[in-house]
Short mmCIF file of C-alpha atoms and ligand atoms in Angstrom, two decimals:
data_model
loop_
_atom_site.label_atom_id
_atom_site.label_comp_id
_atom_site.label_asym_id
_atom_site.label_seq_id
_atom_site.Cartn_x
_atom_site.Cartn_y
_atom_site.Cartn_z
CA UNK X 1 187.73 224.12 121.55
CA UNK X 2 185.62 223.21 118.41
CA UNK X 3 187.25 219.89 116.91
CA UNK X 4 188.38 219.75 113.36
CA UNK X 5 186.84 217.44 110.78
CA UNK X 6 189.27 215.73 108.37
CA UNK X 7 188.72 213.98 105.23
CA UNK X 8 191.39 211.88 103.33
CA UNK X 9 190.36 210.76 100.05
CA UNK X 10 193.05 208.25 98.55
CA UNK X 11 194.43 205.65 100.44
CA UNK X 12 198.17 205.75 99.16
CA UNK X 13 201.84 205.60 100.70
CA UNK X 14 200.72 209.60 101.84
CA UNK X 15 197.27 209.67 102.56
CA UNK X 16 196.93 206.59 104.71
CA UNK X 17 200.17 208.18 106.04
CA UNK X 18 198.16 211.40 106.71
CA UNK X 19 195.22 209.66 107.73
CA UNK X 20 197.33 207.42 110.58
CA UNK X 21 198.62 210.76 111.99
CA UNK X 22 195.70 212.80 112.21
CA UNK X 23 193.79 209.71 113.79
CA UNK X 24 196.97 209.38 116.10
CA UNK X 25 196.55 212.83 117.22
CA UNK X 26 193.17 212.32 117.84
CA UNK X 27 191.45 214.06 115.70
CA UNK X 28 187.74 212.89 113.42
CA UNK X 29 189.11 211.53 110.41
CA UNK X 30 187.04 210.05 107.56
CA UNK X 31 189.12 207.84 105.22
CA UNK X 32 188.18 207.42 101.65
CA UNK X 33 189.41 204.97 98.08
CA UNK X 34 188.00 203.76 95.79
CA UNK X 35 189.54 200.61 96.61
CA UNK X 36 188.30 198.68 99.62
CA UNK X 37 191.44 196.57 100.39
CA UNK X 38 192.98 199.98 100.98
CA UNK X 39 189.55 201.25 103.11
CA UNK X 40 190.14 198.50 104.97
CA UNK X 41 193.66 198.41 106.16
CA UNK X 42 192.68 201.86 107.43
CA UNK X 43 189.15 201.05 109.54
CA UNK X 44 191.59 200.93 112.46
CA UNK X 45 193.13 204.54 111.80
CA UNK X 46 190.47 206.17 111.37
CA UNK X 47 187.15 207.29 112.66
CA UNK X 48 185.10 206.43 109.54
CA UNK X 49 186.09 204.97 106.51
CA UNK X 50 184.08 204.79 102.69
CA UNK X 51 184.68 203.48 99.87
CA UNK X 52 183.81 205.79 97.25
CA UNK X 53 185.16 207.33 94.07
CA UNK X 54 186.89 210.47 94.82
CA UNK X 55 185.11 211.87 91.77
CA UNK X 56 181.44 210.78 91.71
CA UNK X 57 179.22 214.22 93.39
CA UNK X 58 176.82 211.75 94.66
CA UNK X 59 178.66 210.06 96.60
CA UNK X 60 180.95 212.80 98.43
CA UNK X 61 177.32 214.62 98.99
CA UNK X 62 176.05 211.80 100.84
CA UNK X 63 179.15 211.70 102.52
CA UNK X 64 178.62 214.83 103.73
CA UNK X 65 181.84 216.15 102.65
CA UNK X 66 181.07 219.65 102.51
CA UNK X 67 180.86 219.96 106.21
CA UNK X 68 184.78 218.73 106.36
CA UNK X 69 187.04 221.58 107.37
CA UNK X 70 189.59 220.09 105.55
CA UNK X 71 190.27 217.40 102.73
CA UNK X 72 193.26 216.29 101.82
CA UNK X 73 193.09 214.77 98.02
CA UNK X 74 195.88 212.27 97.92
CA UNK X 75 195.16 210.48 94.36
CA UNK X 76 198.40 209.71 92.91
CA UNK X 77 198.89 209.06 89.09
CA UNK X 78 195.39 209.67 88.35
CA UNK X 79 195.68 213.59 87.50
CA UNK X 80 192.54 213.78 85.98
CA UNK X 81 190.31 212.55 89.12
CA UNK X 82 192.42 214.21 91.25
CA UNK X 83 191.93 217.58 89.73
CA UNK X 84 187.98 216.64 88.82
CA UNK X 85 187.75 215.89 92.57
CA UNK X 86 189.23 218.77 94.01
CA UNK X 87 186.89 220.90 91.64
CA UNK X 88 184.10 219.35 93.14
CA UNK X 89 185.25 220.02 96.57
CA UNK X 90 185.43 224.05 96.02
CA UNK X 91 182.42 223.64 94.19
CA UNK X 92 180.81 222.15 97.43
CA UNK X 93 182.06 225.22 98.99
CA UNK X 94 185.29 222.92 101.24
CA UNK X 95 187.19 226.05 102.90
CA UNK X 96 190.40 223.92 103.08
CA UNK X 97 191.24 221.41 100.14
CA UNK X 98 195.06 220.23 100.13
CA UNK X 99 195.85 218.28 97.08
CA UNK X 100 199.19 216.27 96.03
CA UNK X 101 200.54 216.91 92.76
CA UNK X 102 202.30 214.75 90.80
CA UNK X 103 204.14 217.43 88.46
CA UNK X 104 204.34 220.70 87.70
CA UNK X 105 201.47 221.14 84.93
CA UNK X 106 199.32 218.98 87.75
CA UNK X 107 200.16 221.62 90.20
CA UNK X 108 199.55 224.85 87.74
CA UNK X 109 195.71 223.08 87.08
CA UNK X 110 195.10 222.69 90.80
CA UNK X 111 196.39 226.37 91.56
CA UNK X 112 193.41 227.71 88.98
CA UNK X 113 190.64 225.82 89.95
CA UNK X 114 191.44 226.94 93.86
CA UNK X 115 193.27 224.36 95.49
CA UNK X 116 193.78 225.95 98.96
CA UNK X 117 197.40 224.08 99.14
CA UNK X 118 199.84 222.03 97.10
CA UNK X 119 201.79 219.60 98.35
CA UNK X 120 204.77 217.73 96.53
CA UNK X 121 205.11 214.89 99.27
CA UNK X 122 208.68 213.82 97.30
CA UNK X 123 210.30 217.28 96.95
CA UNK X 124 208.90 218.57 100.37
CA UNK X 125 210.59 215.85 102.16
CA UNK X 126 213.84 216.13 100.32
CA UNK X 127 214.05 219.74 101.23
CA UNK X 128 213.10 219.20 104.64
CA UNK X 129 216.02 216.30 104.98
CA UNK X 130 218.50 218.86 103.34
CA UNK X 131 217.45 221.06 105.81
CA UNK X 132 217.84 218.85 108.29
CA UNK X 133 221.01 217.09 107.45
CA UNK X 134 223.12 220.74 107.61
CA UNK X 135 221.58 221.81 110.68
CA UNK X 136 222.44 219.11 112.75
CA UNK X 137 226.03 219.43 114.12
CA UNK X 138 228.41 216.88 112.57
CA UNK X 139 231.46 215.95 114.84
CA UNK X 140 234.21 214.75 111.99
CA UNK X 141 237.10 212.06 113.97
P1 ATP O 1 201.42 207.12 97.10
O1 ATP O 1 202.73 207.64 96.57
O2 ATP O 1 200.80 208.01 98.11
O3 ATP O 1 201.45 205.68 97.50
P2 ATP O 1 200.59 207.16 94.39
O4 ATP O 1 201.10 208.49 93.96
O5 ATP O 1 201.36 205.93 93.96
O6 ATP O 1 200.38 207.16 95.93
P3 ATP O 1 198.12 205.96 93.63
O7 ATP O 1 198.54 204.69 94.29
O8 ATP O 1 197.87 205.99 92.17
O9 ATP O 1 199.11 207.11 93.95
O10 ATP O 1 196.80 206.52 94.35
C1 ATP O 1 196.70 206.69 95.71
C2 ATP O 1 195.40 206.08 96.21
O11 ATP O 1 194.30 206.78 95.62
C3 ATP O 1 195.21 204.60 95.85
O12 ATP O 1 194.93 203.89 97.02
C4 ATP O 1 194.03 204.59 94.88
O13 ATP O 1 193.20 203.45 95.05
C5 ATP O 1 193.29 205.85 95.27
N1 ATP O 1 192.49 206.42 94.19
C6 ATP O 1 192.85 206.57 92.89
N2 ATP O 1 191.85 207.14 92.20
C7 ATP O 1 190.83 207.34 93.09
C8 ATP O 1 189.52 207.90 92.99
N3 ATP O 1 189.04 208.40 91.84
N4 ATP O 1 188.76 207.95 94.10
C9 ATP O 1 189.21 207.49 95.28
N5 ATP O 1 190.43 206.95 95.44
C10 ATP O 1 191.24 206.87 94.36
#
């Protein structure tokens, strides 16, 4: 079985969450910020680790993000380098870009400019809890 390459590129509560998983699971994962205290908590979970602005071309080329089968995009408040990054990322040709969005105007951007999935780490979970919570069989005494 051909192994999957992963990229994570923001080092927040969710992608170093992401990133900590996928490593845990064994899988290549290359972590990314632009911040190196956060690169740095994750050199342990993680195959590689860069830092590197999510946004500059250069830099994800020499990367060599474009051979990643998937990149998750995990810049929080930042909107505007998290859409600008995902753009590059399709442009690069990325078959599988996942993206957190903040909002819904954030998410409506990302869906035009080909973000392969949206994720709404917040309102996923809370679903997922609901979900959760009324499936599980409650003994009242
Ligand atoms: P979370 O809820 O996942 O903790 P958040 O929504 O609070 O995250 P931020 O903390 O703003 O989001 O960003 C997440 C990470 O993305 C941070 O570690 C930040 O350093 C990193 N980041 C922000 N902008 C860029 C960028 N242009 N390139 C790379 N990393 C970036």
């Amino acid at each position: 079985m051909v192994k999957k390459q992963f990229a994570v590129i923001g080092l927040g509560r969710f992608g170093s969450s992401v990133c900590r998983e996928l490593y845990k699971l064994g899988h290549q994962v290359l972590a990314i910020d632009s911040k190196e205290e956060k690169v740095n908590e994750m050199t342990r979970h993680s195959t590689h680790s860069a830092i590197a602005n999510g946004t500059d071309e250069k830099a994800l080329l020499s990367l060599g993000i474009r051979n990643f089968d998937y990149v998750v995009v995990a810049i929080g408040d930042d909107i505007q380098s998290s859409i600008l990054c995902t753009l590059l990322l399709k442009e690069f040709g990325v078959e599988n870009v996942w993206v957190k969005a903040q909002n819904y105007y954030h998410q409506r951007v990302l869906e035009k400019i080909g973000a392969d999935r949206i994720v709404h780490p917040e309102q996923d979970m809370g679903i997922r809890i609901a979900q959760h919570l009324t499936s599980e069989k409650i003994v009242d005494y």
